C-alpha cells in the first residue's frame, strides 16, 4: 500500500506534528481511481494548478542536471549524513548528522543547493516563481522544480555526490544555539530512512549514535520551544491513502516521535537563519501574529464546555502539552486551538519599499507566535521558492560577503508570491480531501455513522432566536471530518460522541453534510 499524505484541514503552524489515531473497526468499500481522477482533473483546472513545464524551462533543467561541481565547495563527503522522510519520498531537501561536542552537540544539516541548478532570470526561474510551491494531491504531486532536479540531480539521494548548503550549528547542553556557520559543500548521504525505520531502530536501541543524538537534541529543542511559549498541536490528521489496486481511502494517523524530533532540527535551522538575517539587516521572515485576545477568550469558553480545566493564569501554550488527542474532548479542543494560528505571512526587510522608496525596516520583534521565536524558511528549497533566497542571504552573512544582487532584487515581491501560492495550494489540498470524502460516502446517503463533534457554533443567533447549530464532526471510520447541523435550537454536543446521519455527499460540489437529530 502506498500513501500520499495531504496536510490536515486545520493546518497547524508547521509540518510533521504528532496526532492521535482512533480505533478502526469498519472499512467502506474503497472508491475507484476513475471517480477520483476525473474530479481531481476538474479541480486542477479550476484552481490553476500548473501542469507541464514549458519546453524552455524543461530544457534548462535538463542542462543543469548534466552539469558538474566545478565551483568551490568544501568536500564533506566524510560526514555520515542520512535523510529521514515519508516512504517513497524522492525530493530529499535535507540530510542530517548530529555529533557530541563534549559539552553539547554539533548539528550538521545539509540542504539541497537549488541555486546550483537554477539561474536567476532564466526560463526555469520564471516558471518556479509562477508556481511558488509544490502542490500535493492524492494521485500525484505537481513539483516546484522539474523532477530531473527535484527527484534527481538536486535531491540528496543516498550514495550520490550532491551540492549542498551545509549548516553547522553548535548547541549547548540545554539545547540553546551557541554558534552557526553556513557554507557550500559536496555531501553524500549514506541512507534514505523512513520515519518508521528510524523510529524502529531508536526503540530497539540499535540506532547509530547520530540518530540517538538527534533524538536528544529534538527533545531539548522541544523543551526550549515550550519555554518560549511555542506550541506543538497533537491534532488528528486525515491522510489520503492510495492502495495497490489504485483505489483510495481515508485514514487518521499519528506521527512518530522521530518526526517531532526531526522537525525540531528544521526549526532550529530556521531560527538560526533568522538570527543571521537580523545580523545582516536583510532577509525574509516567516511570521505569525499573536493570538487575538478574543480568540483566546473563545477558546477558554470551549475548554469550559468540554470540561477541561484551564486555570486562569495558565497560558494556552502551557495547557496544550497536558492534553491527549486520544481523548475525544481533548481532541475537539486541540482542533479548536488551531484557530489561534491564523494570519501567517512573510516579511521582507532591508530592501527598497514600494516604488523604490526607503528600505523596509525590521521590527524590533518579528516573532512567529506559534514557534515563539524569529524564524525563516531555508530548509525546503526543492519544494518552496522562498528558501532559495533565504539561503543565499545566510551563506553571504556567514562568509562576511555581500548578498548577491539577484537575491536582493527578488526579495520585495517574495511575500506576495508565496502568499498567493500558499492560498492556491491550501485550497487545492482541502478540496482534494473533500473529493475523496464525497466519493467514499456517495453511496451511503441516509446511513448513520459514529463520530465526535469537534466544532460547534451556538443554536441561537445574535438576537437569541433559535437556529440550527452548525459544526464539524469527525467520524470513527472512515476518517472523514465534515460539516454537521443539528435540530433548530438544540446545541451540538461538542467533544462528545454522536450518532450522525449522512444527508449529502456531492462530488461536484465537493461537499459532505451530516445531520444530528
PDB file of N, CA and C in Angstrom, residues 194-268:
ATOM      1  N   UNK A 194      13.063   5.930   6.270  1.00  0.00           N
ATOM      2  CA  UNK A 194      11.698   6.378   6.517  1.00  0.00           C
ATOM      3  C   UNK A 194      11.579   6.693   8.002  1.00  0.00           C
ATOM      4  N   UNK A 195      10.530   7.426   8.363  1.00  0.00           N
ATOM      5  CA  UNK A 195      10.296   7.697   9.781  1.00  0.00           C
ATOM      6  C   UNK A 195      10.135   6.398  10.564  1.00  0.00           C
ATOM      7  N   UNK A 196       9.427   5.454   9.976  1.00  0.00           N
ATOM      8  CA  UNK A 196       9.210   4.189  10.659  1.00  0.00           C
ATOM      9  C   UNK A 196      10.508   3.441  10.905  1.00  0.00           C
ATOM     10  N   UNK A 197      11.389   3.425   9.901  1.00  0.00           N
ATOM     11  CA  UNK A 197      12.672   2.735  10.059  1.00  0.00           C
ATOM     12  C   UNK A 197      13.517   3.407  11.143  1.00  0.00           C
ATOM     13  N   UNK A 198      13.554   4.729  11.113  1.00  0.00           N
ATOM     14  CA  UNK A 198      14.337   5.453  12.116  1.00  0.00           C
ATOM     15  C   UNK A 198      13.789   5.207  13.509  1.00  0.00           C
ATOM     16  N   UNK A 199      12.461   5.248  13.658  1.00  0.00           N
ATOM     17  CA  UNK A 199      11.859   5.044  14.977  1.00  0.00           C
ATOM     18  C   UNK A 199      12.095   3.622  15.479  1.00  0.00           C
ATOM     19  N   UNK A 200      12.030   2.656  14.578  1.00  0.00           N
ATOM     20  CA  UNK A 200      12.237   1.266  14.968  1.00  0.00           C
ATOM     21  C   UNK A 200      13.638   1.060  15.537  1.00  0.00           C
ATOM     22  N   UNK A 201      14.640   1.625  14.892  1.00  0.00           N
ATOM     23  CA  UNK A 201      15.999   1.465  15.398  1.00  0.00           C
ATOM     24  C   UNK A 201      16.186   2.172  16.739  1.00  0.00           C
ATOM     25  N   UNK A 202      15.547   3.308  16.892  1.00  0.00           N
ATOM     26  CA  UNK A 202      15.627   4.011  18.177  1.00  0.00           C
ATOM     27  C   UNK A 202      14.967   3.203  19.283  1.00  0.00           C
ATOM     28  N   UNK A 203      13.798   2.660  19.000  1.00  0.00           N
ATOM     29  CA  UNK A 203      13.070   1.887  20.003  1.00  0.00           C
ATOM     30  C   UNK A 203      13.826   0.603  20.379  1.00  0.00           C
ATOM     31  N   UNK A 204      14.520   0.039  19.390  1.00  0.00           N
ATOM     32  CA  UNK A 204      15.239  -1.215  19.631  1.00  0.00           C
ATOM     33  C   UNK A 204      16.614  -0.991  20.256  1.00  0.00           C
ATOM     34  N   UNK A 205      17.028   0.257  20.355  1.00  0.00           N
ATOM     35  CA  UNK A 205      18.354   0.545  20.908  1.00  0.00           C
ATOM     36  C   UNK A 205      19.483   0.252  19.947  1.00  0.00           C
ATOM     37  N   UNK A 206      19.173   0.102  18.652  1.00  0.00           N
ATOM     38  CA  UNK A 206      20.186  -0.234  17.655  1.00  0.00           C
ATOM     39  C   UNK A 206      20.498   0.923  16.721  1.00  0.00           C
ATOM     40  N   UNK A 207      19.993   2.100  17.023  1.00  0.00           N
ATOM     41  CA  UNK A 207      20.201   3.255  16.150  1.00  0.00           C
ATOM     42  C   UNK A 207      21.653   3.703  16.202  1.00  0.00           C
ATOM     43  N   UNK A 208      22.183   4.225  15.092  1.00  0.00           N
ATOM     44  CA  UNK A 208      23.536   4.788  15.138  1.00  0.00           C
ATOM     45  C   UNK A 208      23.575   5.984  16.079  1.00  0.00           C
ATOM     46  N   UNK A 209      24.768   6.321  16.550  1.00  0.00           N
ATOM     47  CA  UNK A 209      24.901   7.384  17.537  1.00  0.00           C
ATOM     48  C   UNK A 209      24.296   8.697  17.050  1.00  0.00           C
ATOM     49  N   UNK A 210      24.492   9.013  15.771  1.00  0.00           N
ATOM     50  CA  UNK A 210      23.974  10.269  15.242  1.00  0.00           C
ATOM     51  C   UNK A 210      22.466  10.367  15.400  1.00  0.00           C
ATOM     52  N   UNK A 211      21.758   9.259  15.155  1.00  0.00           N
ATOM     53  CA  UNK A 211      20.300   9.271  15.258  1.00  0.00           C
ATOM     54  C   UNK A 211      19.863   9.381  16.713  1.00  0.00           C
ATOM     55  N   UNK A 212      20.581   8.712  17.601  1.00  0.00           N
ATOM     56  CA  UNK A 212      20.273   8.815  19.027  1.00  0.00           C
ATOM     57  C   UNK A 212      20.477  10.243  19.521  1.00  0.00           C
ATOM     58  N   UNK A 213      21.540  10.884  19.061  1.00  0.00           N
ATOM     59  CA  UNK A 213      21.806  12.260  19.467  1.00  0.00           C
ATOM     60  C   UNK A 213      20.793  13.223  18.846  1.00  0.00           C
ATOM     61  N   UNK A 214      20.320  12.914  17.633  1.00  0.00           N
ATOM     62  CA  UNK A 214      19.262  13.730  17.036  1.00  0.00           C
ATOM     63  C   UNK A 214      18.034  13.717  17.937  1.00  0.00           C
ATOM     64  N   UNK A 215      17.684  12.537  18.445  1.00  0.00           N
ATOM     65  CA  UNK A 215      16.534  12.450  19.354  1.00  0.00           C
ATOM     66  C   UNK A 215      16.773  13.288  20.606  1.00  0.00           C
ATOM     67  N   UNK A 216      18.012  13.259  21.129  1.00  0.00           N
ATOM     68  CA  UNK A 216      18.334  14.059  22.314  1.00  0.00           C
ATOM     69  C   UNK A 216      18.148  15.548  22.031  1.00  0.00           C
ATOM     70  N   UNK A 217      18.686  16.000  20.900  1.00  0.00           N
ATOM     71  CA  UNK A 217      18.553  17.422  20.543  1.00  0.00           C
ATOM     72  C   UNK A 217      17.094  17.771  20.300  1.00  0.00           C
ATOM     73  N   UNK A 218      16.361  16.870  19.654  1.00  0.00           N
ATOM     74  CA  UNK A 218      14.940  17.122  19.413  1.00  0.00           C
ATOM     75  C   UNK A 218      14.172  17.321  20.701  1.00  0.00           C
ATOM     76  N   UNK A 219      14.455  16.496  21.700  1.00  0.00           N
ATOM     77  CA  UNK A 219      13.775  16.644  22.995  1.00  0.00           C
ATOM     78  C   UNK A 219      14.152  17.969  23.663  1.00  0.00           C
ATOM     79  N   UNK A 220      15.436  18.302  23.621  1.00  0.00           N
ATOM     80  CA  UNK A 220      15.885  19.559  24.228  1.00  0.00           C
ATOM     81  C   UNK A 220      15.243  20.759  23.540  1.00  0.00           C
ATOM     82  N   UNK A 221      15.207  20.732  22.221  1.00  0.00           N
ATOM     83  CA  UNK A 221      14.629  21.863  21.483  1.00  0.00           C
ATOM     84  C   UNK A 221      13.127  21.964  21.726  1.00  0.00           C
ATOM     85  N   UNK A 222      12.468  20.835  21.883  1.00  0.00           N
ATOM     86  CA  UNK A 222      11.040  20.883  22.194  1.00  0.00           C
ATOM     87  C   UNK A 222      10.812  21.529  23.554  1.00  0.00           C
ATOM     88  N   UNK A 223      11.680  21.208  24.514  1.00  0.00           N
ATOM     89  CA  UNK A 223      11.568  21.828  25.843  1.00  0.00           C
ATOM     90  C   UNK A 223      11.812  23.332  25.757  1.00  0.00           C
ATOM     91  N   UNK A 224      12.798  23.740  24.958  1.00  0.00           N
ATOM     92  CA  UNK A 224      13.073  25.176  24.807  1.00  0.00           C
ATOM     93  C   UNK A 224      11.889  25.866  24.106  1.00  0.00           C
ATOM     94  N   UNK A 225      11.267  25.165  23.150  1.00  0.00           N
ATOM     95  CA  UNK A 225      10.096  25.716  22.461  1.00  0.00           C
ATOM     96  C   UNK A 225       8.989  26.022  23.455  1.00  0.00           C
ATOM     97  N   UNK A 226       8.728  25.089  24.356  1.00  0.00           N
ATOM     98  CA  UNK A 226       7.685  25.300  25.357  1.00  0.00           C
ATOM     99  C   UNK A 226       8.026  26.488  26.256  1.00  0.00           C
ATOM    100  N   UNK A 227       9.291  26.624  26.613  1.00  0.00           N
ATOM    101  CA  UNK A 227       9.703  27.762  27.439  1.00  0.00           C
ATOM    102  C   UNK A 227       9.497  29.085  26.706  1.00  0.00           C
ATOM    103  N   UNK A 228       9.675  29.092  25.396  1.00  0.00           N
ATOM    104  CA  UNK A 228       9.478  30.315  24.601  1.00  0.00           C
ATOM    105  C   UNK A 228       8.006  30.646  24.410  1.00  0.00           C
ATOM    106  N   UNK A 229       7.146  29.711  24.761  1.00  0.00           N
ATOM    107  CA  UNK A 229       5.723  29.904  24.502  1.00  0.00           C
ATOM    108  C   UNK A 229       5.290  29.334  23.176  1.00  0.00           C
ATOM    109  N   UNK A 230       6.175  28.569  22.519  1.00  0.00           N
ATOM    110  CA  UNK A 230       5.807  27.902  21.279  1.00  0.00           C
ATOM    111  C   UNK A 230       4.904  26.717  21.568  1.00  0.00           C
ATOM    112  N   UNK A 231       4.190  26.262  20.560  1.00  0.00           N
ATOM    113  CA  UNK A 231       3.225  25.191  20.761  1.00  0.00           C
ATOM    114  C   UNK A 231       3.317  24.161  19.649  1.00  0.00           C
ATOM    115  N   UNK A 232       3.134  22.904  20.026  1.00  0.00           N
ATOM    116  CA  UNK A 232       3.014  21.792  19.096  1.00  0.00           C
ATOM    117  C   UNK A 232       1.658  21.154  19.339  1.00  0.00           C
ATOM    118  N   UNK A 233       0.820  21.142  18.326  1.00  0.00           N
ATOM    119  CA  UNK A 233      -0.547  20.639  18.483  1.00  0.00           C
ATOM    120  C   UNK A 233      -0.659  19.183  18.038  1.00  0.00           C
ATOM    121  N   UNK A 234      -1.206  18.357  18.901  1.00  0.00           N
ATOM    122  CA  UNK A 234      -1.429  16.945  18.575  1.00  0.00           C
ATOM    123  C   UNK A 234      -2.843  16.783  18.017  1.00  0.00           C
ATOM    124  N   UNK A 235      -3.052  17.244  16.793  1.00  0.00           N
ATOM    125  CA  UNK A 235      -4.379  17.211  16.164  1.00  0.00           C
ATOM    126  C   UNK A 235      -4.488  15.988  15.265  1.00  0.00           C
ATOM    127  N   UNK A 236      -5.547  15.188  15.389  1.00  0.00           N
ATOM    128  CA  UNK A 236      -5.694  14.054  14.477  1.00  0.00           C
ATOM    129  C   UNK A 236      -5.660  14.517  13.027  1.00  0.00           C
ATOM    130  N   UNK A 237      -4.923  13.800  12.207  1.00  0.00           N
ATOM    131  CA  UNK A 237      -4.658  14.217  10.838  1.00  0.00           C
ATOM    132  C   UNK A 237      -5.270  13.264   9.833  1.00  0.00           C
ATOM    133  N   UNK A 238      -6.003  13.812   8.878  1.00  0.00           N
ATOM    134  CA  UNK A 238      -6.534  12.990   7.802  1.00  0.00           C
ATOM    135  C   UNK A 238      -5.435  12.688   6.801  1.00  0.00           C
ATOM    136  N   UNK A 239      -5.433  11.480   6.300  1.00  0.00           N
ATOM    137  CA  UNK A 239      -4.456  11.081   5.304  1.00  0.00           C
ATOM    138  C   UNK A 239      -5.180  10.352   4.184  1.00  0.00           C
ATOM    139  N   UNK A 240      -4.938  10.811   2.957  1.00  0.00           N
ATOM    140  CA  UNK A 240      -5.470  10.117   1.795  1.00  0.00           C
ATOM    141  C   UNK A 240      -4.532   8.964   1.469  1.00  0.00           C
ATOM    142  N   UNK A 241      -5.090   7.765   1.335  1.00  0.00           N
ATOM    143  CA  UNK A 241      -4.296   6.571   1.069  1.00  0.00           C
ATOM    144  C   UNK A 241      -4.671   6.014  -0.289  1.00  0.00           C
ATOM    145  N   UNK A 242      -3.679   5.852  -1.143  1.00  0.00           N
ATOM    146  CA  UNK A 242      -3.910   5.194  -2.423  1.00  0.00           C
ATOM    147  C   UNK A 242      -3.388   3.771  -2.318  1.00  0.00           C
ATOM    148  N   UNK A 243      -4.265   2.812  -2.524  1.00  0.00           N
ATOM    149  CA  UNK A 243      -3.908   1.419  -2.310  1.00  0.00           C
ATOM    150  C   UNK A 243      -3.334   0.792  -3.586  1.00  0.00           C
ATOM    151  N   UNK A 244      -2.821  -0.420  -3.417  1.00  0.00           N
ATOM    152  CA  UNK A 244      -2.128  -1.083  -4.515  1.00  0.00           C
ATOM    153  C   UNK A 244      -3.026  -1.279  -5.735  1.00  0.00           C
ATOM    154  N   UNK A 245      -4.348  -1.414  -5.526  1.00  0.00           N
ATOM    155  CA  UNK A 245      -5.263  -1.618  -6.651  1.00  0.00           C
ATOM    156  C   UNK A 245      -5.704  -0.314  -7.294  1.00  0.00           C
ATOM    157  N   UNK A 246      -5.134   0.816  -6.851  1.00  0.00           N
ATOM    158  CA  UNK A 246      -5.475   2.111  -7.435  1.00  0.00           C
ATOM    159  C   UNK A 246      -6.627   2.806  -6.765  1.00  0.00           C
ATOM    160  N   UNK A 247      -7.269   2.166  -5.781  1.00  0.00           N
ATOM    161  CA  UNK A 247      -8.388   2.789  -5.090  1.00  0.00           C
ATOM    162  C   UNK A 247      -7.882   3.716  -3.985  1.00  0.00           C
ATOM    163  N   UNK A 248      -8.814   4.512  -3.437  1.00  0.00           N
ATOM    164  CA  UNK A 248      -8.473   5.493  -2.419  1.00  0.00           C
ATOM    165  C   UNK A 248      -9.271   5.254  -1.148  1.00  0.00           C
ATOM    166  N   UNK A 249      -8.676   5.656  -0.029  1.00  0.00           N
ATOM    167  CA  UNK A 249      -9.367   5.601   1.250  1.00  0.00           C
ATOM    168  C   UNK A 249      -8.817   6.734   2.105  1.00  0.00           C
ATOM    169  N   UNK A 250      -9.454   6.955   3.236  1.00  0.00           N
ATOM    170  CA  UNK A 250      -9.003   7.957   4.190  1.00  0.00           C
ATOM    171  C   UNK A 250      -8.714   7.284   5.520  1.00  0.00           C
ATOM    172  N   UNK A 251      -7.630   7.703   6.147  1.00  0.00           N
ATOM    173  CA  UNK A 251      -7.293   7.203   7.465  1.00  0.00           C
ATOM    174  C   UNK A 251      -6.905   8.384   8.349  1.00  0.00           C
ATOM    175  N   UNK A 252      -6.937   8.155   9.649  1.00  0.00           N
ATOM    176  CA  UNK A 252      -6.325   9.095  10.581  1.00  0.00           C
ATOM    177  C   UNK A 252      -4.983   8.510  10.985  1.00  0.00           C
ATOM    178  N   UNK A 253      -4.005   9.364  11.141  1.00  0.00           N
ATOM    179  CA  UNK A 253      -2.691   8.865  11.521  1.00  0.00           C
ATOM    180  C   UNK A 253      -2.122   9.704  12.653  1.00  0.00           C
ATOM    181  N   UNK A 254      -1.265   9.094  13.403  1.00  0.00           N
ATOM    182  CA  UNK A 254      -0.473   9.838  14.368  1.00  0.00           C
ATOM    183  C   UNK A 254       0.971   9.786  13.895  1.00  0.00           C
ATOM    184  N   UNK A 255       1.701  10.840  14.121  1.00  0.00           N
ATOM    185  CA  UNK A 255       3.092  10.832  13.733  1.00  0.00           C
ATOM    186  C   UNK A 255       3.930  10.218  14.836  1.00  0.00           C
ATOM    187  N   UNK A 256       5.107   9.790  14.481  1.00  0.00           N
ATOM    188  CA  UNK A 256       6.019   9.139  15.407  1.00  0.00           C
ATOM    189  C   UNK A 256       6.880  10.175  16.116  1.00  0.00           C
ATOM    190  N   UNK A 257       7.414   9.838  17.274  1.00  0.00           N
ATOM    191  CA  UNK A 257       8.285  10.796  17.977  1.00  0.00           C
ATOM    192  C   UNK A 257       9.434  11.314  17.118  1.00  0.00           C
ATOM    193  N   UNK A 258      10.006  10.454  16.265  1.00  0.00           N
ATOM    194  CA  UNK A 258      11.131  10.890  15.438  1.00  0.00           C
ATOM    195  C   UNK A 258      10.720  12.030  14.504  1.00  0.00           C
ATOM    196  N   UNK A 259       9.464  12.074  14.108  1.00  0.00           N
ATOM    197  CA  UNK A 259       9.015  13.153  13.232  1.00  0.00           C
ATOM    198  C   UNK A 259       9.062  14.494  13.950  1.00  0.00           C
ATOM    199  N   UNK A 260       8.656  14.519  15.214  1.00  0.00           N
ATOM    200  CA  UNK A 260       8.739  15.748  16.002  1.00  0.00           C
ATOM    201  C   UNK A 260      10.192  16.144  16.221  1.00  0.00           C
ATOM    202  N   UNK A 261      11.049  15.184  16.555  1.00  0.00           N
ATOM    203  CA  UNK A 261      12.456  15.497  16.798  1.00  0.00           C
ATOM    204  C   UNK A 261      13.127  15.988  15.515  1.00  0.00           C
ATOM    205  N   UNK A 262      12.809  15.350  14.413  1.00  0.00           N
ATOM    206  CA  UNK A 262      13.372  15.773  13.128  1.00  0.00           C
ATOM    207  C   UNK A 262      12.880  17.166  12.749  1.00  0.00           C
ATOM    208  N   UNK A 263      11.598  17.432  13.025  1.00  0.00           N
ATOM    209  CA  UNK A 263      11.052  18.766  12.757  1.00  0.00           C
ATOM    210  C   UNK A 263      11.758  19.814  13.602  1.00  0.00           C
ATOM    211  N   UNK A 264      12.162  19.462  14.811  1.00  0.00           N
ATOM    212  CA  UNK A 264      12.863  20.411  15.665  1.00  0.00           C
ATOM    213  C   UNK A 264      14.226  20.788  15.083  1.00  0.00           C
ATOM    214  N   UNK A 265      14.865  19.892  14.341  1.00  0.00           N
ATOM    215  CA  UNK A 265      16.124  20.228  13.672  1.00  0.00           C
ATOM    216  C   UNK A 265      15.875  21.268  12.587  1.00  0.00           C
ATOM    217  N   UNK A 266      14.785  21.114  11.860  1.00  0.00           N
ATOM    218  CA  UNK A 266      14.421  22.097  10.842  1.00  0.00           C
ATOM    219  C   UNK A 266      14.103  23.454  11.472  1.00  0.00           C
ATOM    220  N   UNK A 267      13.353  23.416  12.578  1.00  0.00           N
ATOM    221  CA  UNK A 267      13.039  24.664  13.275  1.00  0.00           C
ATOM    222  C   UNK A 267      14.291  25.319  13.835  1.00  0.00           C
ATOM    223  N   UNK A 268      15.187  24.519  14.383  1.00  0.00           N
ATOM    224  CA  UNK A 268      16.461  25.029  14.885  1.00  0.00           C
ATOM    225  C   UNK A 268      17.194  25.792  13.791  1.00  0.00           C
TER     226      UNK A 268
END
